[in-house]
CSV table of C-alpha atoms in Angstrom, one decimal:
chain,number,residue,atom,x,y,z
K,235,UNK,CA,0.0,0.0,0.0
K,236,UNK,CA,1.9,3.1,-1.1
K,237,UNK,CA,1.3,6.6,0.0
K,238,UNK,CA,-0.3,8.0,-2.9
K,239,UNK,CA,-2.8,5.1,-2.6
K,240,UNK,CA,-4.2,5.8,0.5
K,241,UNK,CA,-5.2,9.4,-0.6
K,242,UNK,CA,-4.1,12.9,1.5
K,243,UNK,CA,-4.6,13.6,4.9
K,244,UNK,CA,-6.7,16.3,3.6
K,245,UNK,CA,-9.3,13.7,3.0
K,246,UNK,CA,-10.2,13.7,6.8
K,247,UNK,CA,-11.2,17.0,7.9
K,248,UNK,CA,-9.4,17.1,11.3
K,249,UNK,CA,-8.5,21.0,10.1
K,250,UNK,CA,-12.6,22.3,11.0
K,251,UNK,CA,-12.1,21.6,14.5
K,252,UNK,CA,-10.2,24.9,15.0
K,253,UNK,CA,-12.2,26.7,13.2
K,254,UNK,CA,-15.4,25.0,14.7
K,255,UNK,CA,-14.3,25.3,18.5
K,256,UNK,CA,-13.9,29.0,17.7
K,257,UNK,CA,-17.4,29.4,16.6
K,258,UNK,CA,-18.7,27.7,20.0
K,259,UNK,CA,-16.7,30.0,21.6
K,260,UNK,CA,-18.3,32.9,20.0
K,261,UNK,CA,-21.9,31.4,20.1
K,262,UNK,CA,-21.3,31.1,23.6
K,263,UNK,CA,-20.1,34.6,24.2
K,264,UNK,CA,-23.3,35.8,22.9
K,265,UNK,CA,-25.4,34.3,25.3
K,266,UNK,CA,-27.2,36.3,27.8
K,267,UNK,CA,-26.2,36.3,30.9
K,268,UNK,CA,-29.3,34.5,31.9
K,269,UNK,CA,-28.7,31.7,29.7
K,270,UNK,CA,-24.5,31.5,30.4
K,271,UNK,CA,-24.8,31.4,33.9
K,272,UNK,CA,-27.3,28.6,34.1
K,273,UNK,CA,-26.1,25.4,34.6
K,274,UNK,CA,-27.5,23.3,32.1
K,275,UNK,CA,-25.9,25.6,29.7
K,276,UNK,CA,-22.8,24.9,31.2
K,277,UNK,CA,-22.8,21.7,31.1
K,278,UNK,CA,-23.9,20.9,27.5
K,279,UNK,CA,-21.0,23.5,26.4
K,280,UNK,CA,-18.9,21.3,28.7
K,281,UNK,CA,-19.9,18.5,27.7
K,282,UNK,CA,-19.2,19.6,23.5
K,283,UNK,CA,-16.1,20.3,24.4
K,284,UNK,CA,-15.2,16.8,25.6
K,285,UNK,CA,-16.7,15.2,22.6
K,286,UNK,CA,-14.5,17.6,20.6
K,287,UNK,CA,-11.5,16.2,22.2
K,288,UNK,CA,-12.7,12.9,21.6
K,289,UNK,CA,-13.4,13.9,17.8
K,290,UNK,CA,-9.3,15.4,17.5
K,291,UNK,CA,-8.2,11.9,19.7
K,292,UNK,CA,-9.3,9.3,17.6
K,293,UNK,CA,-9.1,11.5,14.1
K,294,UNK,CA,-5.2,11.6,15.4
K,295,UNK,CA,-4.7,7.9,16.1
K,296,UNK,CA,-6.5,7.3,12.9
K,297,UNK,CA,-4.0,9.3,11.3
K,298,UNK,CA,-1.2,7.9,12.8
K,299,UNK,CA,-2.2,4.4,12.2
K,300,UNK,CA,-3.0,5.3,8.7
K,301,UNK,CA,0.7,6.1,8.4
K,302,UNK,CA,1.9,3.4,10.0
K,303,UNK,CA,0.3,0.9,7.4
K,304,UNK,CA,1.8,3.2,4.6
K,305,UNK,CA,5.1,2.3,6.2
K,306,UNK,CA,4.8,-1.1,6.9
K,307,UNK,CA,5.0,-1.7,2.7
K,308,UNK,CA,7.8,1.2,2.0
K,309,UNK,CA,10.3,-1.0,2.3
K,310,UNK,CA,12.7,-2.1,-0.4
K,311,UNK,CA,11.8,-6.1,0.2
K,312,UNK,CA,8.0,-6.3,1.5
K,313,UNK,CA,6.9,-9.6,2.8
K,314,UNK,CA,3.9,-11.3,3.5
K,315,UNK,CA,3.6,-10.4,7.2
K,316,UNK,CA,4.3,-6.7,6.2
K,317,UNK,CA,1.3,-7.3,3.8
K,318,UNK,CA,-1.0,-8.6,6.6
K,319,UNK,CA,0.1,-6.4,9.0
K,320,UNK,CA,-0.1,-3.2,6.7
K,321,UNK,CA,-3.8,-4.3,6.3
K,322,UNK,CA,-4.7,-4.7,10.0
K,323,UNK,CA,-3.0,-1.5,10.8
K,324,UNK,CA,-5.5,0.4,8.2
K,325,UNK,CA,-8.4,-1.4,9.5
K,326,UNK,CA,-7.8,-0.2,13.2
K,327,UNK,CA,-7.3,3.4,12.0
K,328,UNK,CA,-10.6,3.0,10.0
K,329,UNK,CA,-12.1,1.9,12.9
K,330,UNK,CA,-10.8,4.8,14.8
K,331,UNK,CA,-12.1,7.4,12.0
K,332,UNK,CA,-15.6,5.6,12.8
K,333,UNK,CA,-15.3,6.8,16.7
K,334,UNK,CA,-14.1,9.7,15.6
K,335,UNK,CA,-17.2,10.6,13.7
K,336,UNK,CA,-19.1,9.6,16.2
K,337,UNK,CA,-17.5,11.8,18.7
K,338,UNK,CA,-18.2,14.7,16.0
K,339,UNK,CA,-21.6,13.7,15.7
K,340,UNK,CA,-22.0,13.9,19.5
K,341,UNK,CA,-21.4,16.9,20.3
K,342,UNK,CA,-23.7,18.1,17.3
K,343,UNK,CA,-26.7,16.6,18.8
K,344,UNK,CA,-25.9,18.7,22.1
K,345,UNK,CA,-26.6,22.0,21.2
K,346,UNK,CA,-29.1,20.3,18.4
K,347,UNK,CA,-27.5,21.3,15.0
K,348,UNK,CA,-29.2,20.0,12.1
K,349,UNK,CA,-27.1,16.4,10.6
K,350,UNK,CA,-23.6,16.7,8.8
K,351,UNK,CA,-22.1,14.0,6.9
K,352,UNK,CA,-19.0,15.7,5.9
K,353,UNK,CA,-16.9,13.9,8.3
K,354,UNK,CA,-18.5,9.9,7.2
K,355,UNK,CA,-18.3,11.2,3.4
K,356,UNK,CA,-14.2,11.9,3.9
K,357,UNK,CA,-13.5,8.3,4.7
K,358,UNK,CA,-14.6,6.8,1.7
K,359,UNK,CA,-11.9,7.3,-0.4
K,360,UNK,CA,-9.0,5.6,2.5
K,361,UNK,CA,-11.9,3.0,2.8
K,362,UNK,CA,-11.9,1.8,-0.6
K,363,UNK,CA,-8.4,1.2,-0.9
K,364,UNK,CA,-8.3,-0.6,2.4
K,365,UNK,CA,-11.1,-2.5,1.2
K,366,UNK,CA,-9.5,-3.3,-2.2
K,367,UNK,CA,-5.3,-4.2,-0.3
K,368,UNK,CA,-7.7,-6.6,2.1
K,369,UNK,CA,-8.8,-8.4,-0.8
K,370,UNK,CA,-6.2,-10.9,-0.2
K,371,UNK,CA,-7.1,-11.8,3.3
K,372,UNK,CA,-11.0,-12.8,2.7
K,373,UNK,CA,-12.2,-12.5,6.8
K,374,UNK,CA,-10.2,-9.2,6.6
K,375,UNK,CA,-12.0,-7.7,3.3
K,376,UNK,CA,-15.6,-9.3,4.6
K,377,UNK,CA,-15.2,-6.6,7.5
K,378,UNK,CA,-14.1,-4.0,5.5
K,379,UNK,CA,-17.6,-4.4,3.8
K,380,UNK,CA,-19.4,-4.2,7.1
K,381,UNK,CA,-17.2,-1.3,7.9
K,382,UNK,CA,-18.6,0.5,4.3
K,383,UNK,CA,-21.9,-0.2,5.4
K,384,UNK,CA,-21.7,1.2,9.0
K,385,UNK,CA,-20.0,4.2,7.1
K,386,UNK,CA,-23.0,4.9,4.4
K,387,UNK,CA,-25.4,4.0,6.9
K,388,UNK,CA,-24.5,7.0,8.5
K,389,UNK,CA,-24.3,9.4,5.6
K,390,UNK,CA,-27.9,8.1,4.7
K,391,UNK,CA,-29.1,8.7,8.3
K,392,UNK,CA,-27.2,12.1,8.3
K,393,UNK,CA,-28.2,13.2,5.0
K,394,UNK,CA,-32.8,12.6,5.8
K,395,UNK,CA,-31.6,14.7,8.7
K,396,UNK,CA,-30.2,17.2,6.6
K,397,UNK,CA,-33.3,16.9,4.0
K,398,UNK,CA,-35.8,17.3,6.3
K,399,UNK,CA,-34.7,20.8,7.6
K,400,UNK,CA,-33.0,22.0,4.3
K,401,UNK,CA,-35.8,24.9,3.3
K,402,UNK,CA,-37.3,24.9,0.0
K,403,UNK,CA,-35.8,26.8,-2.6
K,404,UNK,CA,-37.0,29.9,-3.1
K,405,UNK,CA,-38.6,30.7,-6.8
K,406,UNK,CA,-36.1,33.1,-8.6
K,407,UNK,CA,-37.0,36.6,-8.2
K,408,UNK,CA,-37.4,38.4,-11.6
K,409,UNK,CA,-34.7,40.5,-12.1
K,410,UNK,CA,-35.0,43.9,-11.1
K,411,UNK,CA,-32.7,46.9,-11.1
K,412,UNK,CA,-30.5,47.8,-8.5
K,413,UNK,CA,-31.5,44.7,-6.3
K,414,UNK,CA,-31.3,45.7,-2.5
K,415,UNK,CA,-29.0,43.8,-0.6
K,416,UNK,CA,-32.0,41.4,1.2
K,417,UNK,CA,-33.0,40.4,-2.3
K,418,UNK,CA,-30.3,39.7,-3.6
K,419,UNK,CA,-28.8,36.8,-0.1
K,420,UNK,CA,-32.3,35.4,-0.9
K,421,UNK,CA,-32.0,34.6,-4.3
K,422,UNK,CA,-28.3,33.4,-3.6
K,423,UNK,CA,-29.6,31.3,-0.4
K,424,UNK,CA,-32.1,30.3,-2.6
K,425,UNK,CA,-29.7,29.3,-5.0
K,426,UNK,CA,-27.7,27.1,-2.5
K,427,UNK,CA,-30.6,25.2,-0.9
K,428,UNK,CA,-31.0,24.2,-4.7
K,429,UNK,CA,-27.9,23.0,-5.2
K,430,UNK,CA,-28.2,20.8,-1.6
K,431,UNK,CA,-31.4,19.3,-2.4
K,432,UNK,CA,-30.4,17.8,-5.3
K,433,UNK,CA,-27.6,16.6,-4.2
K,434,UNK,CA,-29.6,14.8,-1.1
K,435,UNK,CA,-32.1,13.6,-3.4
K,436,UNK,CA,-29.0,12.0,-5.7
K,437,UNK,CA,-26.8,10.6,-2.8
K,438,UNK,CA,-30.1,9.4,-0.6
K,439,UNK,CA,-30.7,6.5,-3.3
K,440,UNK,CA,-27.6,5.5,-4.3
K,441,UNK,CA,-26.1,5.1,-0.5
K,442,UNK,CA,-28.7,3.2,0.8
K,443,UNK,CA,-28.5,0.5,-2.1
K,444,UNK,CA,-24.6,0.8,-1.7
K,445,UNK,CA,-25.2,0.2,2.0
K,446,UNK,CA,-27.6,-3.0,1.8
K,447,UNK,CA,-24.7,-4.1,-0.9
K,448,UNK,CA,-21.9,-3.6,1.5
K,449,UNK,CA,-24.3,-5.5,4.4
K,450,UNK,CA,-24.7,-9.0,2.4
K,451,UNK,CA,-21.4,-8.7,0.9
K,452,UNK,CA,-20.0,-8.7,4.7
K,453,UNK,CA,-22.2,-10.6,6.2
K,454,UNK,CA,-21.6,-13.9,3.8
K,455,UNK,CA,-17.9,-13.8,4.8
K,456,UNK,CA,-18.6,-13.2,8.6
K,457,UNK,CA,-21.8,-14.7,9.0
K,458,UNK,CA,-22.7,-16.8,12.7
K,459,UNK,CA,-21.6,-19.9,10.9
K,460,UNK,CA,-18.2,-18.8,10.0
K,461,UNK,CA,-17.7,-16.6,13.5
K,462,UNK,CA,-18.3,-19.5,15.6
K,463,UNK,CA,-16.0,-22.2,13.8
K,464,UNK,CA,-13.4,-19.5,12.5
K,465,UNK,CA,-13.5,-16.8,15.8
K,466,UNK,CA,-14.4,-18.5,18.7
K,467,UNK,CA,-13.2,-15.9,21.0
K,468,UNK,CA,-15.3,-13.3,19.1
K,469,UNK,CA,-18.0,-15.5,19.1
K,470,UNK,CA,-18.4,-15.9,22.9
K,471,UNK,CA,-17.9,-12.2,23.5
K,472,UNK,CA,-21.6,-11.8,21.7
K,473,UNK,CA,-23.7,-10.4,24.2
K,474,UNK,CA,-26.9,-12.4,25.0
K,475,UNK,CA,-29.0,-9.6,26.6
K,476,UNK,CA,-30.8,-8.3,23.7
K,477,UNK,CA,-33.4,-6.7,26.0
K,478,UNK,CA,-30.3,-3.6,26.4
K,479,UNK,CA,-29.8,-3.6,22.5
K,480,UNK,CA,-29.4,0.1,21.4
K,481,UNK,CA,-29.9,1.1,25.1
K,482,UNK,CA,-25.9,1.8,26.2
K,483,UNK,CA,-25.6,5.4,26.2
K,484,UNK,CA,-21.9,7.0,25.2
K,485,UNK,CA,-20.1,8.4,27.5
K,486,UNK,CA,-16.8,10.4,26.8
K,487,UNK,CA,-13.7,8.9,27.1
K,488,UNK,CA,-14.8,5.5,27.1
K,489,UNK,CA,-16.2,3.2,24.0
K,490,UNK,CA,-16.0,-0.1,25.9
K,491,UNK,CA,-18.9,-2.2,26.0
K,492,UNK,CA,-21.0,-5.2,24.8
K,493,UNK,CA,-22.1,-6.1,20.5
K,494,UNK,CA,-24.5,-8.0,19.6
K,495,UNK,CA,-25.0,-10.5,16.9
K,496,UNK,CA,-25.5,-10.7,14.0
K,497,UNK,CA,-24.9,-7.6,13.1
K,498,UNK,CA,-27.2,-5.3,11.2
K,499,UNK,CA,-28.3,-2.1,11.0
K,500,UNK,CA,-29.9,-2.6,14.3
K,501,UNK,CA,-26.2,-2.6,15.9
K,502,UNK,CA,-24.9,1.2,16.4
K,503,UNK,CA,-21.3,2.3,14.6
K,504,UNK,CA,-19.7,1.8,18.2
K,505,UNK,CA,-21.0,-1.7,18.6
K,506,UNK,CA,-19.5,-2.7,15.0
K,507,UNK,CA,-15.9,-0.9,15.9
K,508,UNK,CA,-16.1,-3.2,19.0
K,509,UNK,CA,-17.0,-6.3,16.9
K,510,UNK,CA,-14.5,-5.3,14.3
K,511,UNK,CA,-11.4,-4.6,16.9
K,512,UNK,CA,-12.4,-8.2,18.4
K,513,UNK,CA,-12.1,-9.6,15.0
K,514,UNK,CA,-8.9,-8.0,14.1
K,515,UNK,CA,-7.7,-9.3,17.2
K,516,UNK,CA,-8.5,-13.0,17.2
K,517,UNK,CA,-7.4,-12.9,12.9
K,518,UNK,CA,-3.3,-11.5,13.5
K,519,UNK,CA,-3.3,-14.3,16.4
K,520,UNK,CA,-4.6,-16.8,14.1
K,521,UNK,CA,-2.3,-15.7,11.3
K,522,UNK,CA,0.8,-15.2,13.6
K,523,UNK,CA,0.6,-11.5,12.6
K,524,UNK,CA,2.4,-9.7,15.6
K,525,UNK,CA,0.2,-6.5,15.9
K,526,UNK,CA,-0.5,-4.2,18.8
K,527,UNK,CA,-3.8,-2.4,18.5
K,528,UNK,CA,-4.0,0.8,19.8
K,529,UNK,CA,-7.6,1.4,20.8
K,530,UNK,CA,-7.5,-1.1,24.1
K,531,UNK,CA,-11.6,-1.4,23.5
């Protein structure tokens, strides 16, 4: 896997997080004082904050693991452990970029801004050639498909949010001469709510078929059959308790927790990292593959 296969860091937008954390600072600034001295105020801004950090965290350890499998094949003489360890490097940092996202999409629900699938749109691109170097390892690239699935599960999910509260455009204002200033922002914001529809109503279709795709396509490598004879350890980790199924709530700093099985779009993106990190796991001590993961899920 060579550098200029895995795409630019610019791909992930680690950069906003500035730029957004100075806009919360603002916003928050312009409260009354009413509103910034009361606690829950406080505590939701806190409480952003920490999901911020938890957003730069794991976008950095992606990062850092994405290079790591870049180096792992740099070499002059690349062998077949390099190979298989390159590929389970790029998986954990893919599974990092899914926390990550999650952590963004956190602290977006806080102060109740409207969906943003930016962040699961970037890690398409570094997904894809995972998925295609994994090809050689057929448990490995079975998981990358889940992993595509989790991922355009959550654009689709982000992007009905994003639909629902988009306004409808505007019709276009004959044109008049001089236009005031007012007239002229509506027919340009007008213009852009355009321009964001249709790109919903293009991407909606297209990523849920991609999604359901990605779902069989995963699911037939890593299906119960195969996880009990082929992961046992995984396998026993399942949790039995579906009465909590989707009822864990996140808490910053800390990912751990139960998955259940089979997984489907009933299982949340945390729950598939969890799977996936237990699956990477059990496959490099199977194949003799001497890896260290990094997340400690």
């Amino acid at each position: 896997m060579t550098r200029s296969e895995t795409g630019c860091d610019s791909k992930t937008p680690f950069s906003s997080v500035v730029k957004n954390t100075v806009a919360e600072a603002v916003a928050t600034a312009k409260l009354s004082p009413l509103q910034s001295s009361g606690q829950p105020t406080v505590q939701r801004n806190s409480d952003r904050r920490a999901w911020k950090d938890e957003y730069q965290k794991y976008g950095n350890l992606g990062r850092e693991l994405k290079h790591a499998a870049e180096r792992h094949t740099a070499k002059d003489t690349v062998t077949g452990a390099d190979e298989k360890l390159a590929v389970a490097t790029a998986i954990e940092a893919i599974l990092c970029f899914i926390l990550a996202f999650v952590a963004d999409d956190q602290s977006k629900t806080l102060p109740s801004q409207a969906g943003d699938s930016s962040s699961w749109l970037s890690i398409l691109a570094y997904w894809r050639v995972v998925k295609k170097n994994s090809i050689s390892y057929p448990h490995l690239h079975s998981l990358c498909s889940i992993l595509g699935a989790v991922s355009y599960d959550a654009i689709h999910s982000l992007d009905l949010e994003r639909l629902a509260i988009t306004p409808l455009p505007r019709e276009n204002t004959p044109a008049q001469a001089p236009l005031s200033d007012e007239s002229s922002a509506l027919i340009e914001e007008s213009r852009r709510n355009r321009k964001e529809i249709q790109e919903l109503k293009n991407r909606l279709p297209e990523y849920y078929r991609e999604s359901q795709r990605l779902w069989l396509e995963g699911l037939r490598g890593l299906s119960e059959d195969v996880l009990a004879r082929e992961f046992p350890s995984t396998w026993s980790k399942r949790s039995r308790n579906f009465s909590e199924q989707g009822r864990q709530q996140l808490k910053v700093g800390d990912f751990s927790g139960e998955f259940f099985l089979p997984l489907g779009r009933a299982n949340s993106p945390v729950e598939t990292v969890r799977f996936g990190y237990e699956v990477l796991k059990e496959w490099c001590t199977k194949e003799g593959v001497v890896w260290r993961g990094l997340l400690n899920l």
